Coordinates of C-alpha atoms and ligand atoms in Angstrom, one line a residue:
M1 CA -38.1 -21.9 22.7
T2 CA -38.1 -19.1 21.2
T3 CA -36.5 -19.3 18.0
L4 CA -33.8 -16.3 16.3
L5 CA -32.4 -15.9 12.9
I6 CA -28.7 -14.7 13.0
T7 CA -27.9 -13.0 9.7
G8 CA -24.1 -13.1 9.5
G9 CA -23.6 -15.5 12.0
A10 CA -20.7 -16.8 10.5
G11 CA -18.5 -13.7 10.5
F12 CA -16.9 -12.1 13.3
I13 CA -19.3 -10.5 15.7
G14 CA -22.2 -13.1 14.6
S15 CA -19.6 -16.1 15.3
N16 CA -19.2 -14.9 18.9
L17 CA -22.9 -14.0 19.4
V18 CA -24.1 -17.6 18.2
R19 CA -21.4 -19.3 20.6
M20 CA -22.5 -17.0 23.5
V21 CA -26.2 -17.5 23.1
A22 CA -25.5 -21.4 22.1
S23 CA -23.6 -21.8 25.6
A24 CA -26.4 -20.5 27.4
G25 CA -29.3 -22.5 25.7
Q26 CA -32.0 -20.4 25.9
Y27 CA -32.6 -20.0 22.3
R28 CA -32.9 -21.9 19.1
L29 CA -30.9 -20.4 16.8
I30 CA -31.2 -20.1 12.8
I31 CA -28.0 -18.9 11.2
L32 CA -28.7 -17.3 7.9
D33 CA -25.3 -16.4 6.0
A34 CA -24.2 -15.8 2.5
L35 CA -20.7 -16.8 3.0
T36 CA -18.8 -14.1 1.4
Y37 CA -14.9 -14.0 2.0
A38 CA -15.6 -12.7 5.7
G39 CA -17.8 -15.7 6.3
N40 CA -16.0 -18.3 7.9
L41 CA -17.8 -21.6 9.4
E42 CA -14.7 -22.6 11.1
N43 CA -15.4 -19.4 13.2
L44 CA -19.0 -21.8 14.2
S45 CA -16.9 -25.4 14.5
G46 CA -18.4 -27.3 17.2
V47 CA -21.4 -25.1 17.6
I48 CA -23.8 -25.9 14.7
D49 CA -25.8 -29.1 15.8
G50 CA -28.4 -29.1 13.1
T51 CA -31.1 -28.9 15.8
N52 CA -30.6 -26.2 18.3
V53 CA -28.0 -24.1 16.1
V54 CA -28.9 -24.6 12.6
F55 CA -26.7 -23.5 9.8
I56 CA -28.4 -22.2 6.2
H57 CA -26.3 -21.0 3.5
G58 CA -27.7 -17.8 1.8
S59 CA -28.3 -14.5 1.2
I60 CA -30.1 -11.8 2.9
N61 CA -31.1 -10.3 -0.6
D62 CA -33.3 -13.7 -1.6
G63 CA -36.4 -12.8 -0.7
D64 CA -38.3 -16.2 -2.0
L65 CA -34.9 -18.0 0.7
L66 CA -36.2 -15.6 3.7
K67 CA -39.8 -16.5 2.9
R68 CA -39.3 -19.8 3.5
V69 CA -36.8 -19.9 6.1
F70 CA -39.1 -17.4 8.1
S71 CA -42.3 -19.8 7.7
D72 CA -40.1 -23.5 8.0
Y73 CA -38.6 -22.3 11.2
S74 CA -40.9 -20.2 12.6
I75 CA -38.8 -17.2 13.8
D76 CA -39.9 -15.6 16.5
A77 CA -36.9 -12.7 16.3
V78 CA -34.2 -11.4 13.9
L79 CA -30.7 -10.4 15.0
H80 CA -29.3 -8.8 11.6
L81 CA -25.4 -8.5 11.6
A82 CA -25.5 -9.3 7.8
A83 CA -23.2 -6.7 5.9
E84 CA -20.5 -5.9 4.0
S85 CA -18.4 -4.1 7.0
H86 CA -15.2 -3.1 6.0
V87 CA -14.4 0.4 5.3
D88 CA -11.3 0.3 3.0
R89 CA -13.3 -2.5 0.5
S90 CA -16.0 0.2 0.7
I91 CA -13.7 3.0 -1.0
A92 CA -12.2 0.4 -3.7
S93 CA -16.2 -0.7 -4.3
A94 CA -19.1 0.7 -3.1
A95 CA -21.4 -1.3 -5.1
P96 CA -21.5 -4.7 -3.2
F97 CA -22.2 -2.0 0.5
I98 CA -25.3 -0.8 -1.3
E99 CA -26.4 -4.6 -2.5
T100 CA -25.9 -5.9 1.0
N101 CA -26.6 -3.2 3.4
V102 CA -29.0 -1.4 2.4
T103 CA -31.0 -3.8 -0.6
G104 CA -30.3 -6.8 1.7
T105 CA -31.7 -4.8 5.1
L106 CA -34.6 -3.9 3.0
C107 CA -35.4 -7.5 1.8
L108 CA -35.2 -8.9 5.1
L109 CA -37.2 -5.9 6.7
E110 CA -39.9 -6.7 4.4
A111 CA -39.7 -10.6 5.0
A112 CA -39.7 -10.2 8.3
R113 CA -42.4 -8.0 8.3
A114 CA -44.5 -10.4 6.5
A115 CA -43.7 -13.2 8.6
S116 CA -45.4 -11.0 11.4
V117 CA -42.0 -11.7 13.2
G118 CA -41.9 -10.3 17.0
R119 CA -38.8 -8.0 17.2
F120 CA -36.0 -7.1 14.6
V121 CA -32.9 -6.1 16.1
H122 CA -30.9 -3.6 13.4
V123 CA -26.8 -4.0 14.3
S124 CA -25.4 -0.9 13.4
T125 CA -22.5 1.1 13.8
D126 CA -21.3 4.2 15.5
E127 CA -19.6 5.6 12.2
V128 CA -23.0 6.5 10.9
Y129 CA -22.5 9.5 13.3
G130 CA -19.4 10.9 11.2
T131 CA -16.2 12.1 13.0
L132 CA -15.6 14.1 16.3
G133 CA -12.9 16.8 16.7
P134 CA -10.3 15.9 19.8
D135 CA -12.3 17.9 22.0
D136 CA -16.2 17.2 20.7
A137 CA -18.3 15.1 23.0
P138 CA -18.8 11.4 22.3
F139 CA -21.5 10.6 20.2
T140 CA -24.9 10.1 21.6
E141 CA -28.1 8.5 20.3
E142 CA -29.4 12.0 19.2
T143 CA -26.2 13.3 17.4
P144 CA -27.1 14.1 13.9
L145 CA -26.4 10.8 10.7
Q146 CA -23.5 12.5 8.7
P147 CA -21.5 9.0 7.5
N148 CA -18.4 10.1 5.7
S149 CA -17.8 6.3 3.9
P150 CA -19.7 4.5 1.5
Y151 CA -19.5 2.2 4.2
S152 CA -20.9 4.3 6.9
A153 CA -23.5 5.7 4.3
S154 CA -24.9 2.6 3.7
K155 CA -25.4 1.5 7.1
A156 CA -26.8 5.0 7.5
A157 CA -29.3 4.1 5.0
S158 CA -30.1 0.8 6.5
D159 CA -30.8 2.4 9.7
L160 CA -33.0 5.0 8.1
L161 CA -35.1 2.2 6.6
V162 CA -35.4 0.3 9.8
R163 CA -37.0 3.8 11.3
A164 CA -39.0 3.6 8.5
F165 CA -40.4 0.2 8.9
V166 CA -41.4 1.5 12.4
H167 CA -42.9 4.4 11.9
T168 CA -44.6 3.2 8.8
Y169 CA -45.5 -0.1 9.2
G170 CA -45.6 0.0 13.2
M171 CA -42.7 -2.7 13.0
D172 CA -41.2 -4.1 16.5
C173 CA -37.5 -2.7 15.6
V174 CA -34.4 -1.8 17.9
T175 CA -31.3 -0.5 16.6
T176 CA -27.6 -0.6 17.9
R177 CA -24.9 1.5 16.9
C178 CA -21.7 0.2 18.5
S179 CA -18.1 1.5 18.2
N180 CA -15.1 -0.7 16.9
N181 CA -14.8 -4.1 18.1
Y182 CA -11.7 -6.5 18.6
G183 CA -11.5 -10.0 19.9
P184 CA -11.1 -13.8 18.6
Y185 CA -12.4 -14.6 15.1
Q186 CA -11.8 -11.1 13.6
F187 CA -11.0 -11.3 10.0
P188 CA -7.2 -9.7 9.8
E189 CA -8.4 -7.3 7.1
K190 CA -9.0 -5.0 10.8
L191 CA -6.8 -2.9 12.6
I192 CA -6.0 -5.4 15.4
P193 CA -6.1 -8.9 14.1
L194 CA -4.2 -7.6 10.8
M195 CA -1.1 -6.1 13.1
T196 CA -1.5 -8.9 15.1
L197 CA -1.1 -11.2 12.8
N198 CA 1.6 -9.1 11.0
A199 CA 3.6 -8.6 14.2
L200 CA 3.7 -12.1 14.9
E201 CA 4.9 -12.7 11.0
G202 CA 7.6 -10.1 11.7
K203 CA 5.7 -8.4 8.7
S204 CA 5.4 -5.0 7.9
L205 CA 2.8 -3.0 10.3
P206 CA 0.4 -0.3 8.1
V207 CA -0.6 2.8 9.7
Y208 CA -2.5 5.1 8.0
G209 CA -0.9 8.6 7.7
D210 CA 0.1 9.9 11.1
G211 CA -1.4 7.1 13.2
R212 CA -3.2 9.4 15.5
Q213 CA -7.2 8.5 14.5
V214 CA -9.2 7.8 17.6
R215 CA -11.3 4.7 17.7
D216 CA -13.4 3.5 20.8
W217 CA -12.7 -0.1 21.3
L218 CA -15.1 -2.7 22.7
H219 CA -14.3 -6.5 23.3
V220 CA -16.7 -8.3 21.1
E221 CA -18.4 -10.2 23.8
D222 CA -19.3 -6.8 25.6
H223 CA -21.0 -6.2 22.5
C224 CA -22.9 -9.1 21.8
R225 CA -24.2 -9.3 25.4
G226 CA -25.8 -5.7 24.4
I227 CA -27.0 -6.6 21.7
M228 CA -29.1 -9.6 23.8
L229 CA -30.0 -7.1 26.1
A230 CA -31.3 -4.7 23.2
L231 CA -33.1 -8.2 22.0
E232 CA -34.4 -8.4 25.8
H233 CA -35.4 -5.2 27.0
G234 CA -35.3 -2.4 24.4
R235 CA -38.0 -0.4 23.5
S236 CA -39.1 -0.7 20.3
G237 CA -38.2 2.3 17.8
E238 CA -35.3 3.0 19.9
V239 CA -31.2 3.4 19.2
Y240 CA -29.2 1.9 21.7
N241 CA -25.1 2.8 21.8
F242 CA -22.4 0.7 22.6
G243 CA -18.8 1.8 23.5
G244 CA -16.4 0.7 25.9
Y245 CA -14.9 4.1 27.1
G246 CA -11.5 2.5 25.4
E247 CA -10.7 5.7 23.3
R248 CA -7.1 5.2 21.7
F249 CA -4.9 6.5 19.1
N250 CA -4.3 3.8 16.5
I251 CA -0.7 4.1 16.8
D252 CA -0.4 3.7 20.5
I253 CA -2.6 0.5 19.9
V254 CA -0.1 -0.4 17.2
H255 CA 2.8 -0.1 19.8
R256 CA 0.8 -2.3 22.6
I257 CA 0.7 -5.0 20.1
I258 CA 4.0 -4.7 19.5
E259 CA 5.0 -5.2 23.2
L260 CA 2.5 -8.1 23.8
T261 CA 3.9 -9.9 20.7
G262 CA 7.6 -9.1 21.5
A263 CA 8.1 -7.6 17.6
D264 CA 10.4 -5.2 16.7
T265 CA 9.1 -1.3 16.5
S266 CA 11.1 -1.1 13.2
L267 CA 8.0 -3.1 11.6
I268 CA 5.8 0.4 11.7
A269 CA 5.5 1.7 8.3
H270 CA 3.6 5.1 7.7
V271 CA 1.4 5.0 5.0
T272 CA -0.8 6.8 2.6
D273 CA -3.7 7.8 4.6
R274 CA -7.1 6.3 4.2
P275 CA -9.3 8.7 1.9
G276 CA -11.7 10.5 4.2
H277 CA -10.7 9.1 7.1
D278 CA -12.6 9.8 10.2
R279 CA -10.3 11.5 12.8
R280 CA -11.9 10.0 16.1
Y281 CA -15.1 8.1 17.0
A282 CA -15.9 7.8 20.7
I283 CA -19.7 6.6 22.4
D284 CA -21.5 7.7 25.2
P285 CA -23.0 4.7 26.0
R286 CA -25.3 5.8 29.0
K287 CA -28.4 5.7 27.6
A288 CA -27.6 1.9 27.1
T289 CA -26.6 1.4 30.9
S290 CA -29.7 3.5 32.0
E291 CA -32.3 1.5 29.9
L292 CA -31.1 -2.0 29.6
G293 CA -28.5 -2.4 32.8
W294 CA -25.5 -2.4 30.1
Q295 CA -21.8 -2.1 31.3
P296 CA -18.3 -3.1 29.8
V297 CA -16.9 -5.8 31.5
H298 CA -13.5 -6.1 29.5
S299 CA -10.6 -3.5 29.9
V300 CA -8.9 -2.4 26.8
E301 CA -5.4 -3.3 28.8
E302 CA -6.7 -6.9 30.0
G303 CA -8.9 -7.1 26.8
L304 CA -6.2 -6.8 24.1
A305 CA -4.0 -8.7 25.9
A306 CA -6.5 -11.8 25.8
T307 CA -7.0 -11.5 22.3
I308 CA -3.3 -11.7 21.1
D309 CA -3.5 -14.6 23.6
W310 CA -6.1 -15.8 21.1
Y311 CA -4.3 -15.1 18.0
R312 CA -1.2 -16.7 19.1
N313 CA -2.9 -19.8 20.2
H314 CA -4.9 -20.1 17.3
S315 CA -2.3 -20.7 14.5
A316 CA -4.9 -23.1 12.4
W317 CA -7.3 -20.6 12.6
C318 CA -4.9 -17.9 11.5
E319 CA -3.1 -20.0 8.8
S320 CA -6.3 -21.3 7.8
V321 CA -8.0 -17.6 7.1
R322 CA -4.5 -16.1 5.5
S323 CA -4.5 -19.3 3.0
G324 CA -7.7 -19.2 2.2
A325 CA -8.3 -22.8 3.5
Y326 CA -11.5 -21.7 5.3
L327 CA -13.4 -21.2 2.0
E328 CA -13.0 -25.0 1.3
Y329 CA -14.6 -25.7 4.9
Y330 CA -18.2 -25.3 3.4
A331 CA -17.8 -27.8 0.6
K332 CA -15.9 -30.3 2.5
H333 CA -18.4 -30.4 5.2
Y334 CA -21.5 -29.8 3.5
G335 CA -20.6 -31.7 0.2
T336 CA -21.3 -29.6 -2.3
S337 CA -19.2 -26.2 -3.6
L338 CA -20.5 -22.8 -3.1
Ligands
NAD401 P1 -17.9 -9.5 9.1 O1 -17.5 -8.7 7.6 O2 -16.9 -10.3 10.0 O3 -19.3 -10.7 9.2 C1 -20.4 -10.0 8.1 C2 -20.8 -11.4 7.9 O4 -22.1 -11.2 7.0 C3 -20.1 -12.6 7.1 O5 -20.0 -13.8 7.8 C4 -20.8 -12.5 5.5 O6 -20.6 -13.9 4.8 C5 -22.2 -12.2 6.5 N1 -23.2 -11.5 4.7 C6 -22.5 -10.7 4.1 N2 -23.4 -10.5 2.8 C7 -24.2 -11.0 3.3 C8 -25.7 -11.3 2.3 N3 -26.0 -10.8 1.5 N4 -26.3 -12.4 3.0 C9 -26.4 -13.1 4.2 N5 -24.6 -12.9 4.7 C10 -24.1 -12.1 4.1 O7 -18.5 -8.3 10.2 P2 -18.7 -7.9 11.5 O8 -17.7 -7.2 12.0 O9 -19.0 -9.2 12.3 O10 -20.1 -7.1 11.4 C11 -21.1 -7.8 12.1 C12 -22.1 -6.1 12.3 O11 -21.7 -5.3 12.8 C13 -22.2 -5.4 10.6 O12 -23.8 -4.9 10.1 C14 -21.1 -4.4 11.4 O13 -21.5 -3.0 10.2 C15 -21.7 -4.4 12.9 N6 -20.7 -3.3 13.3 C16 -19.4 -4.1 13.3 C17 -18.4 -3.4 14.2 C18 -16.8 -4.0 14.2 O14 -16.1 -3.3 14.8 N7 -16.7 -5.1 13.5 C19 -18.2 -2.5 14.9 C20 -20.0 -2.1 15.0 C21 -21.2 -2.3 14.4
TYD402 P1 -10.3 -0.7 11.3 O1 -10.0 -1.6 12.0 O2 -10.6 -1.0 9.5 O3 -11.9 -0.1 11.3 P2 -12.6 1.5 10.7 O4 -11.9 1.6 9.6 O5 -13.9 0.9 10.5 O6 -12.5 2.2 12.1 O7 -9.4 0.6 10.9 C1 -9.6 0.9 12.5 C2 -8.8 2.0 12.7 O8 -7.5 1.7 12.1 C3 -8.6 3.3 11.5 O9 -8.4 4.6 11.8 C4 -7.9 2.8 10.4 C5 -7.0 2.2 10.6 N1 -5.6 1.3 10.3 C6 -4.6 1.6 9.7 O10 -3.7 2.3 10.6 N2 -3.8 0.5 9.1 C7 -4.5 -0.7 8.9 O11 -3.8 -1.3 8.2 C8 -5.9 -0.6 9.1 C9 -6.4 -1.8 8.5 C10 -6.4 0.2 9.4

């Protein structure tokens, strides 16, 4: 059976990907995750079996560990999702983003190359393209990279390292760039889970600036299907954009969350805008459709309603994340502290 290394598999997208791939049963999965604040083993409860789905606690910055993992588990291909992923945190402190997203990606590329791994899928973001005006055409794979935040700059740097490893060493890499994801298991520092949990708890809903920034929302399951299609059918050295034709103003998303949770609009608080806030993201995913046969299947309306139901019905997960209890999960189940 083909063995995949999934980095960042305890995070939001990674854990959804692990669940999707594990349930199909076609691949053996080795998850490598440093369990930062964003990594949560509860996201993988019931999935790790130690045989077909193995969890390894460790960092992509640890070259010795990577060497052992590639050799001990005979890794055939890599799905690289591990990252520092939150723009606001990158504004507060950029260094961890360079350490993980740039140096860590380099370390992983070097280890994968040394192990002659078949395919390396690098999961990136549309934020590397910068920001759009209201009438600009959506980002294509040809749009120049103009990152504006420390987060997007670090992701753009990692994309260029991947490109260089293809060009210089002939490595077999594919890069995906996706728009904003939403769905189950997303850490409540990002817009949709933060607003959902706050609305359910009757807390303030902090909208940055006028709330008229636009994001192009994609359900995480659609993204995960795209990552697997890029693994199986992408052309080496190519970039594939994924987006859900789901452009919405932030303030409209917040109003919809209020309707779906039955909260009060008086909870909305317009707060100081994010420095350097990108105004609009929008993706043209036609290359992924024509080359990979990829199409989003979830509409924002249906996907958002289902997501809010998920948070409502998973109060134990929400409580554990809110209280920080999830940070104790590793020690409880593996017998050692992190
Ligand atoms: P996340 O923050 O929820 O999860 C990141 C995971 O990486 C966590 O489990 C964390 O513990 C792990 N990690 C961090 N540093 C590590 C290290 N040094 N070694 C090993 N593991 C480490 O992020 P996410 O939202 O699931 O995003 C996954 C990937 O998808 C990222 O590369 C991100 O840039 C990209 N992406 C995210 C979105 C989005 O909307 N969330 C959109 C497009 C692209
Ligand atoms: P976020 O989920 O952080 O994703 P990104 O910055 O990567 O797009 O934010 C999505 C949008 O929501 C972004 O325009 C910032 C805005 N936002 C708020 O208005 N209030 C908030 O509390 C958060 C977290 C985000």
